[in-house]
Tab-separated table of C-alpha atoms in Angstrom:
chain	number	residue	atom	x	y	z
A	1452	MET	CA	23.013	196.356	46.701
A	1453	LYS	CA	21.495	194.588	49.542
A	1454	ASP	CA	17.799	194.978	50.016
A	1455	TYR	CA	18.279	195.998	53.487
A	1456	HIS	CA	20.823	196.550	56.614
A	1457	ILE	CA	19.450	195.639	60.035
A	1458	VAL	CA	19.564	198.955	62.403
A	1459	TYR	CA	17.994	197.525	65.411
A	1460	GLU	CA	16.545	194.098	66.374
A	1461	ASP	CA	15.123	192.432	69.788
A	1462	ASN	CA	12.481	190.304	70.429
A	1463	HIS	CA	9.724	192.698	69.732
A	1464	LEU	CA	11.197	194.885	67.173
A	1465	LEU	CA	13.162	195.059	63.498
A	1466	ILE	CA	14.158	198.161	62.228
A	1467	VAL	CA	16.135	197.994	58.813
A	1468	ASN	CA	17.576	200.573	56.214
A	1469	LYS	CA	15.733	199.590	53.083
A	1470	ARG	CA	17.229	200.166	49.694
A	1471	ALA	CA	15.433	202.282	47.167
A	1472	GLY	CA	13.320	199.923	44.603
A	1473	ILE	CA	12.186	197.163	46.997
A	1474	LEU	CA	8.359	197.205	47.947
A	1475	VAL	CA	7.741	197.050	51.981
A	1476	GLN	CA	4.310	195.220	51.148
A	1477	GLY	CA	2.752	193.234	48.152
A	1478	ASP	CA	1.198	195.067	45.338
A	1479	SER	CA	-0.331	194.028	42.154
A	1480	THR	CA	3.142	193.313	40.579
A	1481	GLY	CA	3.715	190.422	42.641
A	1482	ASP	CA	6.999	191.395	43.183
A	1483	VAL	CA	9.219	190.141	46.327
A	1484	THR	CA	8.677	192.286	49.181
A	1485	LEU	CA	11.082	193.604	51.949
A	1486	THR	CA	8.509	191.769	54.389
A	1487	ASP	CA	9.005	188.379	52.606
A	1488	VAL	CA	12.802	189.007	52.766
A	1489	LEU	CA	12.805	189.425	56.455
A	1490	LYS	CA	10.313	186.757	57.430
A	1491	ASP	CA	12.834	184.496	55.635
A	1492	TYR	CA	15.721	185.886	57.372
A	1493	ILE	CA	14.016	185.452	60.892
A	1494	LYS	CA	13.037	182.074	60.090
A	1495	GLU	CA	16.509	181.166	59.072
A	1496	LYS	CA	18.361	183.124	62.012
A	1497	TYR	CA	15.714	181.770	64.777
A	1498	GLN	CA	15.051	178.505	63.212
A	1499	LYS	CA	11.483	179.131	63.516
A	1500	PRO	CA	9.140	176.376	62.502
A	1501	GLY	CA	5.814	177.273	60.977
A	1502	ALA	CA	4.751	180.684	59.706
A	1503	VAL	CA	6.721	183.790	61.006
A	1504	PHE	CA	4.901	186.913	62.555
A	1505	LEU	CA	6.450	189.929	61.016
A	1506	HIS	CA	4.376	193.135	60.092
A	1507	PRO	CA	5.499	196.487	58.810
A	1508	VAL	CA	4.020	199.300	61.207
A	1509	HIS	CA	4.408	201.720	58.467
A	1510	ARG	CA	5.490	201.892	54.863
A	1511	LEU	CA	8.167	203.650	52.500
A	1512	ASP	CA	7.268	204.245	48.708
A	1513	ARG	CA	9.131	201.885	46.501
A	1514	PRO	CA	11.703	204.375	45.213
A	1515	VAL	CA	12.405	205.700	48.723
A	1516	SER	CA	15.101	204.368	50.798
A	1517	GLY	CA	15.695	204.473	54.698
A	1518	LEU	CA	14.183	203.234	57.867
A	1519	VAL	CA	11.255	200.799	58.125
A	1520	ILE	CA	10.090	199.562	61.382
A	1521	PHE	CA	8.459	195.979	61.890
A	1522	ALA	CA	6.956	194.471	64.595
A	1523	ARG	CA	8.056	191.067	65.688
A	1524	THR	CA	4.665	190.533	68.112
A	1525	SER	CA	1.015	191.339	67.894
A	1526	LYS	CA	1.624	193.105	71.011
A	1527	ALA	CA	4.449	195.392	69.735
A	1528	LEU	CA	2.620	195.901	66.536
A	1529	GLU	CA	-0.568	197.122	68.359
A	1530	ARG	CA	1.528	199.518	70.836
A	1531	MET	CA	3.528	200.899	67.632
A	1532	MET	CA	0.365	201.492	65.607
A	1533	GLU	CA	-1.093	203.545	68.202
A	1534	MET	CA	2.407	205.404	68.615
A	1535	PHE	CA	1.982	206.366	65.151
A	1536	ARG	CA	-1.720	207.283	65.695
A	1537	LYS	CA	-0.996	209.291	68.469
A	1538	ARG	CA	2.131	211.121	66.555
A	1539	ASP	CA	4.449	209.737	69.267
A	1540	ILE	CA	7.242	208.894	66.875
A	1541	GLN	CA	9.487	211.412	65.541
A	1542	LYS	CA	10.355	210.722	62.020
A	1543	THR	CA	13.217	212.709	60.015
A	1544	TYR	CA	13.824	212.559	56.019
A	1545	TRP	CA	16.248	213.960	53.878
A	1546	ALA	CA	15.187	215.135	50.393
A	1547	VAL	CA	17.379	216.571	47.540
A	1548	THR	CA	16.032	219.072	45.396
A	1549	ARG	CA	17.320	221.088	42.435
A	1550	LYS	CA	15.094	224.307	43.174
A	1551	LYS	CA	15.644	226.170	46.434
A	1552	PRO	CA	12.724	226.035	48.795
A	1553	TYR	CA	11.349	229.502	49.779
A	1554	PRO	CA	11.322	230.285	52.639
A	1555	GLU	CA	14.378	228.182	53.676
A	1556	LYS	CA	12.208	226.568	56.354
A	1557	GLY	CA	8.587	226.617	57.582
A	1558	LYS	CA	5.644	224.200	57.754
A	1559	LEU	CA	3.542	223.242	54.896
A	1560	THR	CA	-0.029	222.277	55.361
A	1561	HIS	CA	-2.216	220.915	52.637
A	1562	TRP	CA	-5.303	218.626	52.293
A	1563	LEU	CA	-4.300	215.638	50.079
A	1564	LEU	CA	-6.436	213.457	47.837
A	1565	LYS	CA	-5.159	209.970	46.698
A	1566	ASN	CA	-6.080	208.461	43.186
A	1567	GLU	CA	-5.691	204.768	43.661
A	1568	ALA	CA	-6.078	204.140	40.283
A	1569	LYS	CA	-3.369	206.212	39.212
A	1570	ASN	CA	-1.256	205.814	42.561
A	1571	THR	CA	-0.977	209.585	42.580
A	1572	THR	CA	-1.729	212.137	45.346
A	1573	THR	CA	-3.027	215.628	44.586
A	1574	ALA	CA	-2.318	218.585	47.174
A	1575	TYR	CA	-4.858	221.217	47.600
A	1576	ASP	CA	-4.497	224.612	49.598
A	1577	PHE	CA	-7.696	224.264	51.311
A	1578	PRO	CA	-10.110	221.503	52.514
A	1579	GLU	CA	-11.767	219.348	49.838
A	1580	ASP	CA	-14.099	216.587	50.100
A	1581	LYS	CA	-12.488	213.480	51.055
A	1582	ALA	CA	-9.017	214.783	51.313
A	1583	LEU	CA	-7.032	214.382	54.203
A	1584	LYS	CA	-5.132	217.135	56.306
A	1585	ALA	CA	-1.166	216.948	55.861
A	1586	GLU	CA	1.388	218.696	57.625
A	1587	LEU	CA	5.195	218.626	57.942
A	1588	ASN	CA	7.947	220.996	58.935
A	1589	TYR	CA	11.000	221.614	56.935
A	1590	LYS	CA	14.305	223.512	56.736
A	1591	ILE	CA	17.235	223.386	54.044
A	1592	LEU	CA	20.603	221.901	55.486
A	1593	GLY	CA	22.662	223.343	52.708
A	1594	LYS	CA	23.760	223.372	48.913
A	1595	ILE	CA	26.150	220.948	47.117
A	1596	ASN	CA	26.597	220.698	43.209
A	1597	LEU	CA	23.556	222.783	42.656
A	1598	HIS	CA	21.149	220.798	44.784
A	1599	TYR	CA	19.686	221.521	48.094
A	1600	LEU	CA	19.549	218.937	51.052
A	1601	VAL	CA	16.382	219.457	52.822
A	1602	GLU	CA	15.572	218.023	56.156
A	1603	VAL	CA	11.652	217.238	56.670
A	1604	GLU	CA	9.735	216.084	59.519
A	1605	PRO	CA	6.334	215.105	58.634
A	1606	ILE	CA	3.724	215.510	61.502
A	1607	THR	CA	1.079	213.305	59.545
A	1608	GLY	CA	1.709	210.318	57.396
A	1609	ARG	CA	-0.253	210.400	54.130
A	1610	PRO	CA	0.503	208.750	51.084
A	1611	HIS	CA	3.519	210.357	48.946
A	1612	GLN	CA	2.934	213.233	51.442
A	1613	ILE	CA	6.561	214.587	51.471
A	1614	ARG	CA	6.859	214.088	47.509
A	1615	VAL	CA	3.689	216.169	46.909
A	1616	GLN	CA	4.144	218.689	49.285
A	1617	LEU	CA	7.584	219.583	48.447
A	1618	ALA	CA	6.393	219.694	44.745
A	1619	SER	CA	3.653	221.995	45.762
A	1620	LEU	CA	6.705	224.306	46.718
A	1621	ASN	CA	7.764	224.040	42.920
A	1622	CYS	CA	10.654	221.874	44.498
A	1623	PRO	CA	10.151	218.361	43.320
A	1624	ILE	CA	12.552	215.746	44.827
A	1625	ARG	CA	15.198	214.828	42.441
A	1626	GLY	CA	14.277	211.838	40.099
A	1627	ASP	CA	10.467	211.838	41.101
A	1628	ILE	CA	9.132	212.236	37.631
A	1629	LYS	CA	5.491	211.622	38.826
A	1630	TYR	CA	5.438	214.852	40.819
A	1631	GLY	CA	7.388	216.941	38.621
A	1632	TYR	CA	11.222	216.489	38.050
A	1633	ASP	CA	12.182	216.654	34.777
A	1634	LYS	CA	14.216	213.378	34.577
A	1635	PRO	CA	14.413	210.035	36.389
A	1636	ASN	CA	17.283	208.780	38.334
A	1637	VAL	CA	19.142	205.840	36.550
A	1638	ASP	CA	18.279	203.256	39.135
A	1639	ALA	CA	14.743	204.484	39.228
A	1640	SER	CA	15.011	205.897	42.896
A	1641	ILE	CA	14.087	209.092	44.197
A	1642	ASN	CA	16.346	211.150	46.298
A	1643	LEU	CA	13.919	210.673	49.525
A	1644	HIS	CA	15.699	208.918	52.356
A	1645	ALA	CA	14.095	208.175	55.962
A	1646	ARG	CA	17.238	209.231	58.017
A	1647	ARG	CA	16.063	209.305	61.535
A	1648	LEU	CA	13.480	207.577	64.018
A	1649	TYR	CA	13.234	208.605	67.607
A	1650	PHE	CA	10.323	206.929	69.994
A	1651	ILE	CA	10.006	205.308	73.250
A	1652	HIS	CA	10.293	201.496	72.777
A	1653	PRO	CA	6.741	200.099	73.493
A	1654	ILE	CA	7.682	197.330	75.760
A	1655	LYS	CA	10.965	198.059	77.136
A	1656	LYS	CA	9.957	202.100	77.452
A	1657	THR	CA	13.663	202.823	76.660
A	1658	PRO	CA	14.541	205.725	74.040
A	1659	ILE	CA	15.221	204.312	70.580
A	1660	ILE	CA	17.123	206.558	68.162
A	1661	CYS	CA	17.888	204.997	64.685
A	1662	LYS	CA	19.700	206.651	61.765
A	1663	ALA	CA	20.071	205.119	58.398
A	1664	SER	CA	23.048	205.468	56.321
A	1665	VAL	CA	22.603	206.944	52.972
A	1666	PRO	CA	22.412	204.899	49.697
A	1667	GLU	CA	25.881	204.024	48.713
A	1668	ASN	CA	26.531	205.970	45.593
A	1669	PRO	CA	28.771	209.112	45.481
A	1670	PHE	CA	25.710	211.513	44.892
A	1671	TRP	CA	24.236	210.829	48.178
A	1672	GLU	CA	27.444	210.443	50.012
A	1673	GLU	CA	28.454	214.143	49.289
A	1674	PHE	CA	25.398	215.399	51.469
A	1675	LEU	CA	26.839	213.996	54.707
A	1676	GLU	CA	29.167	216.784	55.254
A	1677	LEU	CA	26.004	218.679	55.887
A	1678	ASP	CA	24.939	216.288	58.581
A	1679	ASN	CA	24.437	218.194	62.024
A	1680	ASP	CA	22.930	215.400	64.294
A	1681	GLU	CA	21.970	216.632	67.632
A	1682	PHE	CA	20.679	213.054	68.711
A	1683	LYS	CA	24.095	211.676	68.225
A	1684	MET	CA	25.702	214.102	70.738
A	1685	LYS	CA	22.918	213.979	73.331
A	1686	ASN	CA	22.008	210.568	73.351
A	1687	LEU	CA	25.164	208.406	72.341
A	1688	ASP	CA	23.917	205.314	74.703
A	1689	HIS	CA	20.430	205.088	72.591
A	1690	LEU	CA	21.664	205.569	69.024
A	1691	TYR	CA	21.472	202.566	66.275
A	1692	GLU	CA	23.216	203.057	63.213
């Protein structure tokens, strides 16, 4: 499987659908990152001499697939970071769980504390020293083959937020043994996918709606029949897939 599929590209932004398993930015493993791969792509496509400016605006965990936004200019990076800080970017994820979330839709609020040494996050129901508030909305889209497809819209952007907050409902994401699922996926992925992004372009000021195809495997593809994408019907002129 390719490391990425380009969903949107212009002089300011590059938005890709990343495969599960590749790092967005470097870590202690020293493995090749998506940022490295995309810099090579830009350097070759545009025959750019010297260093290429390309910076991820946000991150996805290594075992997660889906949409990642990269800034191609410092101006775009600064404005996109500000939009994330102000929560002006709507993000939608798909998560697959074996257990049914209860209630079937709602809002989750926790305080999350990251353990950098173990690369794990703990969720608390009440404020804790140094823990950061995390909020998300979720709803069940349907059930297929004994698994539930859950649509998640994070309000905040904390490390491992969706993973640990769904686990707090006793609904760990399929394959996510770090947060309580009983067995890993064969490819070491977890069934969490950054499905859709909606925002106003920081330079052009036009609406941008991006949707990422699910990973190319039969398990994921079965859930496509549950897709009810309102954006596609209302904003066909601005949809990028």
